[in-house]
mmCIF file of C-alpha atoms in Angstrom:
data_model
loop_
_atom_site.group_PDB
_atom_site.id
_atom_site.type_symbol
_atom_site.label_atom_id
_atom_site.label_comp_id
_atom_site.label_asym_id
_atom_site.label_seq_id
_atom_site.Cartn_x
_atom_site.Cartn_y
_atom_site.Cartn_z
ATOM 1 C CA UNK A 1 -8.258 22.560 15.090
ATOM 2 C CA UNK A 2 -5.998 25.114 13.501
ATOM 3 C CA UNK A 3 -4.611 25.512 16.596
ATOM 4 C CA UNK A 4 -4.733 22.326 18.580
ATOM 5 C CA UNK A 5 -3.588 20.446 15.276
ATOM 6 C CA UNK A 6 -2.162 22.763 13.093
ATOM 7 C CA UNK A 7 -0.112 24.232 15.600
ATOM 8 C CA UNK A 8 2.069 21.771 16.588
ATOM 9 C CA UNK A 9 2.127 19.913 13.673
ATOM 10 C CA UNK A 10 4.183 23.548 12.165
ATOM 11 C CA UNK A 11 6.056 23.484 15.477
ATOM 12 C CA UNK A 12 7.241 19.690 15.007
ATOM 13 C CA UNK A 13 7.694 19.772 11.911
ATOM 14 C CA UNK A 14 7.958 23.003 10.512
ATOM 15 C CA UNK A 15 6.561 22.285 7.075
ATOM 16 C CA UNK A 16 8.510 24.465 4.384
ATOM 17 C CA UNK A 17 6.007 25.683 1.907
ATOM 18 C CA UNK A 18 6.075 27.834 -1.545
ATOM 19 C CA UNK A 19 3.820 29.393 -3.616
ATOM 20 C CA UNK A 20 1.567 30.423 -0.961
ATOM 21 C CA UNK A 21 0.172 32.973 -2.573
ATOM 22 C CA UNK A 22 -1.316 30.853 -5.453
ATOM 23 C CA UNK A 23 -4.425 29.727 -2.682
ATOM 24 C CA UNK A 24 -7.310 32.786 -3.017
ATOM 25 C CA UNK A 25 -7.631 34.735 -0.045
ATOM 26 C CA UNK A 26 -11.323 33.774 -1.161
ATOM 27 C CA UNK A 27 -14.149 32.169 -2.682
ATOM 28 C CA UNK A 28 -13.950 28.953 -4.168
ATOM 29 C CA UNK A 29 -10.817 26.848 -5.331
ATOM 30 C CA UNK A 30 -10.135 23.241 -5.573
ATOM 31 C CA UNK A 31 -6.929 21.811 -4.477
ATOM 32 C CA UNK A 32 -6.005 19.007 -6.566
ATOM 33 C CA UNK A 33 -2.969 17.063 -4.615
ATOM 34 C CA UNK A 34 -0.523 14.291 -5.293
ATOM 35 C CA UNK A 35 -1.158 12.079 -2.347
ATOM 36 C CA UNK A 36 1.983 10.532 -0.458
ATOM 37 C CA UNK A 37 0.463 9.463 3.041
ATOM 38 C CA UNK A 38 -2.612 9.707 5.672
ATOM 39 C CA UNK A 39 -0.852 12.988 6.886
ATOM 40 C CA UNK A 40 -1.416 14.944 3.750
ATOM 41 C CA UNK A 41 -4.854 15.864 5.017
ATOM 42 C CA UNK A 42 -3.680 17.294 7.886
ATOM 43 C CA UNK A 43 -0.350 19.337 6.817
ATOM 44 C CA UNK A 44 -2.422 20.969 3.774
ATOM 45 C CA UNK A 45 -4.682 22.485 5.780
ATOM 46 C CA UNK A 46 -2.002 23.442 8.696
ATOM 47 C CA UNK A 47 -0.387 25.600 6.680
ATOM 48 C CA UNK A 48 -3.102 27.613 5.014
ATOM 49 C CA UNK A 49 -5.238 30.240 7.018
ATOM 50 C CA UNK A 50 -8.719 29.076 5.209
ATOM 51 C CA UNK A 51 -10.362 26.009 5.608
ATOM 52 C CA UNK A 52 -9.834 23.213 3.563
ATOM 53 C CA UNK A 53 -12.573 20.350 3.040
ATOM 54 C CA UNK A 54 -11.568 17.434 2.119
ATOM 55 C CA UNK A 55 -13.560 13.758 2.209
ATOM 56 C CA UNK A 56 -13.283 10.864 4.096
ATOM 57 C CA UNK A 57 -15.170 7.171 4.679
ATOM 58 C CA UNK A 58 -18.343 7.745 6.747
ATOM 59 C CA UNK A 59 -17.055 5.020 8.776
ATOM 60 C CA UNK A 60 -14.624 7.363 10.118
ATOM 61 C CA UNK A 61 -18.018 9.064 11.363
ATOM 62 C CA UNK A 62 -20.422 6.306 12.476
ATOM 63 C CA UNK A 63 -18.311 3.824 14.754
ATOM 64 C CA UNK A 64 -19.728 3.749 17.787
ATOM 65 C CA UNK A 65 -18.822 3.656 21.337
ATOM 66 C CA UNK A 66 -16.062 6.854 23.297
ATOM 67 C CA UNK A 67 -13.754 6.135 20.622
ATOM 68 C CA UNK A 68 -15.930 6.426 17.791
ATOM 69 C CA UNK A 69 -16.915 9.635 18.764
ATOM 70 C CA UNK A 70 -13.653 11.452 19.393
ATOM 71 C CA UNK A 71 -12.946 9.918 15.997
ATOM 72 C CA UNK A 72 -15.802 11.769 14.906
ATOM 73 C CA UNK A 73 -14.874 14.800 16.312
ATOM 74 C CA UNK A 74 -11.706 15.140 15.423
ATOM 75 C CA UNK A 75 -12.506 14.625 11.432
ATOM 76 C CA UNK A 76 -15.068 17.323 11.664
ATOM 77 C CA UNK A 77 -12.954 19.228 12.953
ATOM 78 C CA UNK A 78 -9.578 18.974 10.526
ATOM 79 C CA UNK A 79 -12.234 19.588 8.058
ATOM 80 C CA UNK A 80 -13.325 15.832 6.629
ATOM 81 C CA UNK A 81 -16.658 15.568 4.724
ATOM 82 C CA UNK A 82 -18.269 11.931 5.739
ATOM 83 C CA UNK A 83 -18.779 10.345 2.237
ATOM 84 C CA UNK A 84 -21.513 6.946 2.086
ATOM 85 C CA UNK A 85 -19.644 4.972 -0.256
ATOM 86 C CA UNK A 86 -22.730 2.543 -0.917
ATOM 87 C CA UNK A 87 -25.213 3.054 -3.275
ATOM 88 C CA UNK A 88 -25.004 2.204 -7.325
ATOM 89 C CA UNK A 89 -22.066 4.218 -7.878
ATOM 90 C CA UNK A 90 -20.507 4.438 -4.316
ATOM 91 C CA UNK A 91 -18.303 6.927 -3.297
ATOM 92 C CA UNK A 92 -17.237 8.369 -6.797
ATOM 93 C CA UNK A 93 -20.971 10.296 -7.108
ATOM 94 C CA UNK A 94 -21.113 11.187 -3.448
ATOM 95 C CA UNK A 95 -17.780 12.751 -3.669
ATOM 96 C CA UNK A 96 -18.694 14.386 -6.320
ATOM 97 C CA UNK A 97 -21.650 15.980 -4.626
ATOM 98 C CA UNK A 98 -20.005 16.898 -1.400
ATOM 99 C CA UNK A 99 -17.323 18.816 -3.691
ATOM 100 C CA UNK A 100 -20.081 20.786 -5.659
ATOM 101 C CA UNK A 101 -21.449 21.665 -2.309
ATOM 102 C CA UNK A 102 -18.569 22.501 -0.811
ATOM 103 C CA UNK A 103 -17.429 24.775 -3.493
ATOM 104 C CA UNK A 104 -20.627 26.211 -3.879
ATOM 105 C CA UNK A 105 -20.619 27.897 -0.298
ATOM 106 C CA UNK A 106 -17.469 29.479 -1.127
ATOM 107 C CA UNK A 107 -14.963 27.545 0.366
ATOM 108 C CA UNK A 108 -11.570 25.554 -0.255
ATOM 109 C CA UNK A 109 -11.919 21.623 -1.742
ATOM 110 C CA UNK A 110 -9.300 19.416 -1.367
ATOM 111 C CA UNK A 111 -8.991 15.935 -3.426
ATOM 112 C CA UNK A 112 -6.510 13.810 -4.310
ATOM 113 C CA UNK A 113 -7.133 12.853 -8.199
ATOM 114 C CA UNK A 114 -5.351 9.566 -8.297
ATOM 115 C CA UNK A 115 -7.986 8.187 -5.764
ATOM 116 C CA UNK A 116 -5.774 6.493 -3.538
ATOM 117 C CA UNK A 117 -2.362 6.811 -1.529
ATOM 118 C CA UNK A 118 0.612 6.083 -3.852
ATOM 119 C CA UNK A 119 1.979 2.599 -3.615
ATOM 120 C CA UNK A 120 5.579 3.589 -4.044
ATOM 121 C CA UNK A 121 6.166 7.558 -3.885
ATOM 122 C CA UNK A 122 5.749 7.557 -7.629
ATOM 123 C CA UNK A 123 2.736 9.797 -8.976
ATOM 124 C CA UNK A 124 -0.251 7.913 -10.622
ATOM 125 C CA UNK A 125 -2.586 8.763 -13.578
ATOM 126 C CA UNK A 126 -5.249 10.737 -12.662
ATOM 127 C CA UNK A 127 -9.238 10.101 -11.940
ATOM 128 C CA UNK A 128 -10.861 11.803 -14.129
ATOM 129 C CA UNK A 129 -14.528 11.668 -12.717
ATOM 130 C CA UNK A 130 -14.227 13.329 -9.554
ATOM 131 C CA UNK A 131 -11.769 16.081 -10.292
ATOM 132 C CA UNK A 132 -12.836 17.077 -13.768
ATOM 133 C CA UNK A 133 -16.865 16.993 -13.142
ATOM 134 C CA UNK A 134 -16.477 19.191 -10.198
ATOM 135 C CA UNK A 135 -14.354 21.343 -11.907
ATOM 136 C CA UNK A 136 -16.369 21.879 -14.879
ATOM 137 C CA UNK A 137 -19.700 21.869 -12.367
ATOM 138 C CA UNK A 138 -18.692 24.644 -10.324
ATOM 139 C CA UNK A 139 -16.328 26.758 -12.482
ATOM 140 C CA UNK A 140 -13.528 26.799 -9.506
ATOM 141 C CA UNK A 141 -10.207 27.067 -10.443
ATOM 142 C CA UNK A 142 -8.207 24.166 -9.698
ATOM 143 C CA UNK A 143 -5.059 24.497 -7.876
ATOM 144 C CA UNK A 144 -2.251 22.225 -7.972
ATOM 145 C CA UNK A 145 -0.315 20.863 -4.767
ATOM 146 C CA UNK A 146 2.422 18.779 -4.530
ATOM 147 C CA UNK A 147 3.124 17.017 -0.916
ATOM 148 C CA UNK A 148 6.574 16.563 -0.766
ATOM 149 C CA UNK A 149 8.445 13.655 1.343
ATOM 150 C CA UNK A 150 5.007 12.940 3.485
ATOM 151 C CA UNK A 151 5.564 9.699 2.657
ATOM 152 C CA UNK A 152 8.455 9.293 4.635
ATOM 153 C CA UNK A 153 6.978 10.820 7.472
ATOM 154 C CA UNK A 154 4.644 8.348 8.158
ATOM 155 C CA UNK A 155 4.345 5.254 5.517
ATOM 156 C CA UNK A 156 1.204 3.002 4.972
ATOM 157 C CA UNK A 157 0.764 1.148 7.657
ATOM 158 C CA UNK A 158 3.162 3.101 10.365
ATOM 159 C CA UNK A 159 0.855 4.594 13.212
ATOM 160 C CA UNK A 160 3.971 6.704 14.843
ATOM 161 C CA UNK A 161 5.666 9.786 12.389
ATOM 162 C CA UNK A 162 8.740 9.956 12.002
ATOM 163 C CA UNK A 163 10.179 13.600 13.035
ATOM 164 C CA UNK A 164 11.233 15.009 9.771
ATOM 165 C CA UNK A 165 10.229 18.110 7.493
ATOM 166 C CA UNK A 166 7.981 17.808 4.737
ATOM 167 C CA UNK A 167 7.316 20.354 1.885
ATOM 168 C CA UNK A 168 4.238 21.606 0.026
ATOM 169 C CA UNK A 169 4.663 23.504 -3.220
ATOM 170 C CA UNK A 170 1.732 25.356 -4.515
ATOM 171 C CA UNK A 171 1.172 26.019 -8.367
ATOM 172 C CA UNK A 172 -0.727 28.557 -10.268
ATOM 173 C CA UNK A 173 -4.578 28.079 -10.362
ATOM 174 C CA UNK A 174 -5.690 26.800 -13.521
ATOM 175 C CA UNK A 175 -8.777 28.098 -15.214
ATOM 176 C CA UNK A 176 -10.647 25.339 -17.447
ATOM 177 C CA UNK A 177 -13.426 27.881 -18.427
ATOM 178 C CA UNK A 178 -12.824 26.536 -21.646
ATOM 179 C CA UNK A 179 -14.541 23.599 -21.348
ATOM 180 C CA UNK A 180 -17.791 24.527 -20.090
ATOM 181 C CA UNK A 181 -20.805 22.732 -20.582
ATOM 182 C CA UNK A 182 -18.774 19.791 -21.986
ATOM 183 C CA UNK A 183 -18.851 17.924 -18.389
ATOM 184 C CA UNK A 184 -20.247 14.924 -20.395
ATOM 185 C CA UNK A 185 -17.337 14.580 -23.550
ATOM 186 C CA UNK A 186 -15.050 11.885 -21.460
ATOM 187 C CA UNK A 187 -12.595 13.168 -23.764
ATOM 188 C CA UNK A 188 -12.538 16.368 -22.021
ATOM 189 C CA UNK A 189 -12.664 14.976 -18.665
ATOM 190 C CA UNK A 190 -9.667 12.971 -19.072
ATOM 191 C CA UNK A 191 -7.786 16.319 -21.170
ATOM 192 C CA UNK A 192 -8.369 18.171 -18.087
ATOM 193 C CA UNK A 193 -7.338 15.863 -15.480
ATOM 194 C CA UNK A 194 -4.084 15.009 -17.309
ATOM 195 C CA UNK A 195 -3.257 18.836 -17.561
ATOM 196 C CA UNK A 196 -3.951 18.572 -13.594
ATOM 197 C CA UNK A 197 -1.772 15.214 -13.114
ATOM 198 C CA UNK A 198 1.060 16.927 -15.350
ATOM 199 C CA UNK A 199 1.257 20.285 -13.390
ATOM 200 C CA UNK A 200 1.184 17.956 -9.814
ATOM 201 C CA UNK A 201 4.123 16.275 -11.750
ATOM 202 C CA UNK A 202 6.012 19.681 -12.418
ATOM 203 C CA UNK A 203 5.817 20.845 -8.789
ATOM 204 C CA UNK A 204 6.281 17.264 -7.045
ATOM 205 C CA UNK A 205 9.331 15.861 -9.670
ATOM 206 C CA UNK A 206 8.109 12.617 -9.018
ATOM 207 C CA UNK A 207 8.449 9.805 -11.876
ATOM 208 C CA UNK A 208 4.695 9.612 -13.463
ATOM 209 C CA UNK A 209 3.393 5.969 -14.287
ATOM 210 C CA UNK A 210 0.354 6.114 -16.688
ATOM 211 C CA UNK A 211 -1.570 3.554 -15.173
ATOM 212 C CA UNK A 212 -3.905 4.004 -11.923
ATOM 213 C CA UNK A 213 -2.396 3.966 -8.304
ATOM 214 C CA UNK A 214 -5.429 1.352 -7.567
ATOM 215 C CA UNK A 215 -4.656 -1.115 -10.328
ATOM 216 C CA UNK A 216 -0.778 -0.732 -9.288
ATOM 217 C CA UNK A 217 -1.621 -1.752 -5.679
ATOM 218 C CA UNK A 218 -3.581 -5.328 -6.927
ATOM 219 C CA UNK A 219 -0.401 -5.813 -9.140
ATOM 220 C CA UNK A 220 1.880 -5.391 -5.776
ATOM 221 C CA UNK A 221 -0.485 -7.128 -3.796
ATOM 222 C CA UNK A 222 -0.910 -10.245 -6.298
ATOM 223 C CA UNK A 223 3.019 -9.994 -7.113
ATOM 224 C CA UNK A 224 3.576 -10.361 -2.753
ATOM 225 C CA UNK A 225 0.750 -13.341 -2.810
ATOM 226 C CA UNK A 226 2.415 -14.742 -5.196
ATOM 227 C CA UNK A 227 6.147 -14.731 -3.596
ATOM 228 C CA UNK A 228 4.241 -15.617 -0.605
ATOM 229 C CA UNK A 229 3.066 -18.558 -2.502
ATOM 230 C CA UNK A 230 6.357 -19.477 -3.910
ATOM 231 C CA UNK A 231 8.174 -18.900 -0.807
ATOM 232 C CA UNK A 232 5.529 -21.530 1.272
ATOM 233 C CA UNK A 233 5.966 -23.385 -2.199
ATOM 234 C CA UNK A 234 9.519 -23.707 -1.897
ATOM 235 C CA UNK A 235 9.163 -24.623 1.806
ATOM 236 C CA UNK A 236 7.272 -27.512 1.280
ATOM 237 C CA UNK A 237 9.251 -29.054 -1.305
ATOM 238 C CA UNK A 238 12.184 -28.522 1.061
ATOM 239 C CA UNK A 239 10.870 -30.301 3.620
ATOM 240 C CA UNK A 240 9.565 -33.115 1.321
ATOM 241 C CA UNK A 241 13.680 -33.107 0.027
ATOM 242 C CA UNK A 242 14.692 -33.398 3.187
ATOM 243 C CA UNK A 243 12.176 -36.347 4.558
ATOM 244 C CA UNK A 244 13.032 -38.309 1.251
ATOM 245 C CA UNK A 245 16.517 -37.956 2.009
ATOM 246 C CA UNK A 246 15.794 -39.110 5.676
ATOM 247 C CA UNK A 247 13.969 -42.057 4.662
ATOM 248 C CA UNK A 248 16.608 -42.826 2.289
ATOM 249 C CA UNK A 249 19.316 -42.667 4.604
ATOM 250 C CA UNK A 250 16.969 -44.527 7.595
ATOM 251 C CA UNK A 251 16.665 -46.927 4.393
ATOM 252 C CA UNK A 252 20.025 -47.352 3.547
ATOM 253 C CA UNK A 253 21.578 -47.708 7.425
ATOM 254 C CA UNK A 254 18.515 -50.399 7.648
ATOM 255 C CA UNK A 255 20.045 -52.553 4.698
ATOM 256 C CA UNK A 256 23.376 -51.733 6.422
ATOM 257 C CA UNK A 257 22.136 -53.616 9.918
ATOM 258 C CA UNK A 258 20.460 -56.064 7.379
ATOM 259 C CA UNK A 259 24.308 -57.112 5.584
ATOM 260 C CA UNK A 260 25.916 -56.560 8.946
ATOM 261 C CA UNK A 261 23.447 -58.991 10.715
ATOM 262 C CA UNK A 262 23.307 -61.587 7.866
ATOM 263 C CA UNK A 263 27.607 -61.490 7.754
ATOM 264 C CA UNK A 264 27.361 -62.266 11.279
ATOM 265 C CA UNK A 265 24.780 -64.930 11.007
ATOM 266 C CA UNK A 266 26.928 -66.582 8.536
ATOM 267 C CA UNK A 267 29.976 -66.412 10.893
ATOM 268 C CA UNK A 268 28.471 -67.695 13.666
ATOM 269 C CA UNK A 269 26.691 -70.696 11.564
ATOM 270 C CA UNK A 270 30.431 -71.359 10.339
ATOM 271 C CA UNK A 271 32.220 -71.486 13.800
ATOM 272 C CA UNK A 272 29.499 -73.521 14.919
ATOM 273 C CA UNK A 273 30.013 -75.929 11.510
ATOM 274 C CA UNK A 274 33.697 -75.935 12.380
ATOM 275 C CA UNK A 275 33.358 -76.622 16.376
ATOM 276 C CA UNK A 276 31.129 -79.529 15.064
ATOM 277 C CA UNK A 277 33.594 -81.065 12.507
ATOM 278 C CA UNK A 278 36.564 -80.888 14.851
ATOM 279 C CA UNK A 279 34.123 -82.445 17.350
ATOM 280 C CA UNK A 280 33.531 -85.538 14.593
ATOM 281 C CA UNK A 281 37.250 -85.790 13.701
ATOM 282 C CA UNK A 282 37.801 -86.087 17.860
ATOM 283 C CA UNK A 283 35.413 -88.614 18.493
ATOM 284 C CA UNK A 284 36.414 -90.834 15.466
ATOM 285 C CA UNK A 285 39.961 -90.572 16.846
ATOM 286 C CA UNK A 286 39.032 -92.210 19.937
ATOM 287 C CA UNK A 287 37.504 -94.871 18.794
ATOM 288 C CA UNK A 288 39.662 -95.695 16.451
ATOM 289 C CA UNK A 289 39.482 -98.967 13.928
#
């Protein structure tokens, strides 16, 4: 996959990349990364010579049928960890064992501690239960990466990138040795994950929003329900304007026919009252006295 992926993804798009020599040549490391778009996984890992693990939905692993498989295939072999997300806790404890694991066979870890894609390009509080309990678990240093301008490459949703070149900067590993044995003080958890968040920040320059990227994607999807709502809102009482100013003016050119037919009802009734009279005043001159 380094080759059939990585390749040409460098090729195409000739990711720029600095501080390099911040990932260890070996043993274990976590790579704690702001996370732009679906093609961070994949232009991490291009760019480095050692494997990086990261984890993914077991979905991704279990759909069945030619399709499913090559699915399959191909996430095993960019390096994706199938993760069950059911269970009590779902995928927050399972990701935190396949990270332990990971790490403690010596290799590379890669998570993204704000849990989800960014809603915006802006960088979201931190996690602190995956990042920080591994972290503390294991000993690893933590690395910080900042994707740069993935985002544009290919957005949520899009299915076809857009030719362009991204950029990965790579800080200095931090060591939290500090804080061992404290992996249950919350406190600590969310001290070292905001260190984390703030050095991502450094490297990536983009605008930090304490709150987390999950809770800022209900608030844009409620805010676009609700515009949704007001726009079909709006529609309606539209259309209800416009048939109550259609009946009004059906009403209106009905009570115009109704005048116009009455006016000529009374015309008519008052030539035929005047044919009738001048018929009178003829007849009594005939017969005179």
């Amino acid at each position: 996959m380094k080759v059939s992926v990585g390749g040409p993804l460098k090729v195409i798009f000739r990711p720029w990349v600095e501080g390099l020599e911040n990932v260890p040549a070996e043993g274990p490391a976590i790579l704690a990364s702001n996370h732009l778009s679906f093609s961070d996984s994949f232009f991490l890992p291009a760019v480095l010579d050692r494997k990086v693990t990261f984890i993914a939905k077991a979905e991704y692993f279990t759909t069945p049928g030619v399709k499913g498989r090559l699915t399959a295939a191909f996430f095993k072999g960019v390096g994706q960890l199938p993760v069950d997300r059911s269970g009590a806790r779902g995928a927050g404890e399972a990701a935190i064992r396949s990270g332990i694991e990971v790490l403690e066979s010596g290799e590379l870890f890669g998570i993204y501690p704000e849990g989800t894609r960014s809603p915006d390009g802006r960088l979201y509080r931190g996690k602190p239960g995956g990042l920080a309990r591994v972290a503390l678990a294991t000993g690893a240093p933590v690395v910080p990466v900042a994707m740069i301008d993935t985002e544009k490459i290919q957005p949520p949703g899009k299915v076809m990138p857009k030719v362009m070149r991204p950029g990965i900067r790579i800080g200095k590993p931090l060591d939290f040795s500090r804080y061992h044995g404290m992996d249950h003080d919350r406190f600590v958890l969310r001290a070292l994950t905001d260190e984390v968040m703030y050095e991502i920040m450094k490297l990536s320059g983009q605008e930090y929003v304490d709150m987390y990227a999950t809770a800022a994607k209900r608030q844009i999807a409620e805010a676009a329900k609700a515009e949704k709502e007001a726009g079909k809102a709006a529609k309606a009482a539209l259309a209800r304007a416009e048939k109550e100013q259609a009946e009004k003016l059906k009403a209106e050119q009905a009570e115009r026919a109704r005048q116009a037919g009455a006016a000529e009802r009374q015309a008519a009734r008052a030539e035929t009252d005047g044919k009738t009279n001048d018929e009178t005043d003829d007849e009594s001159e005939r017969s005179g006295p």
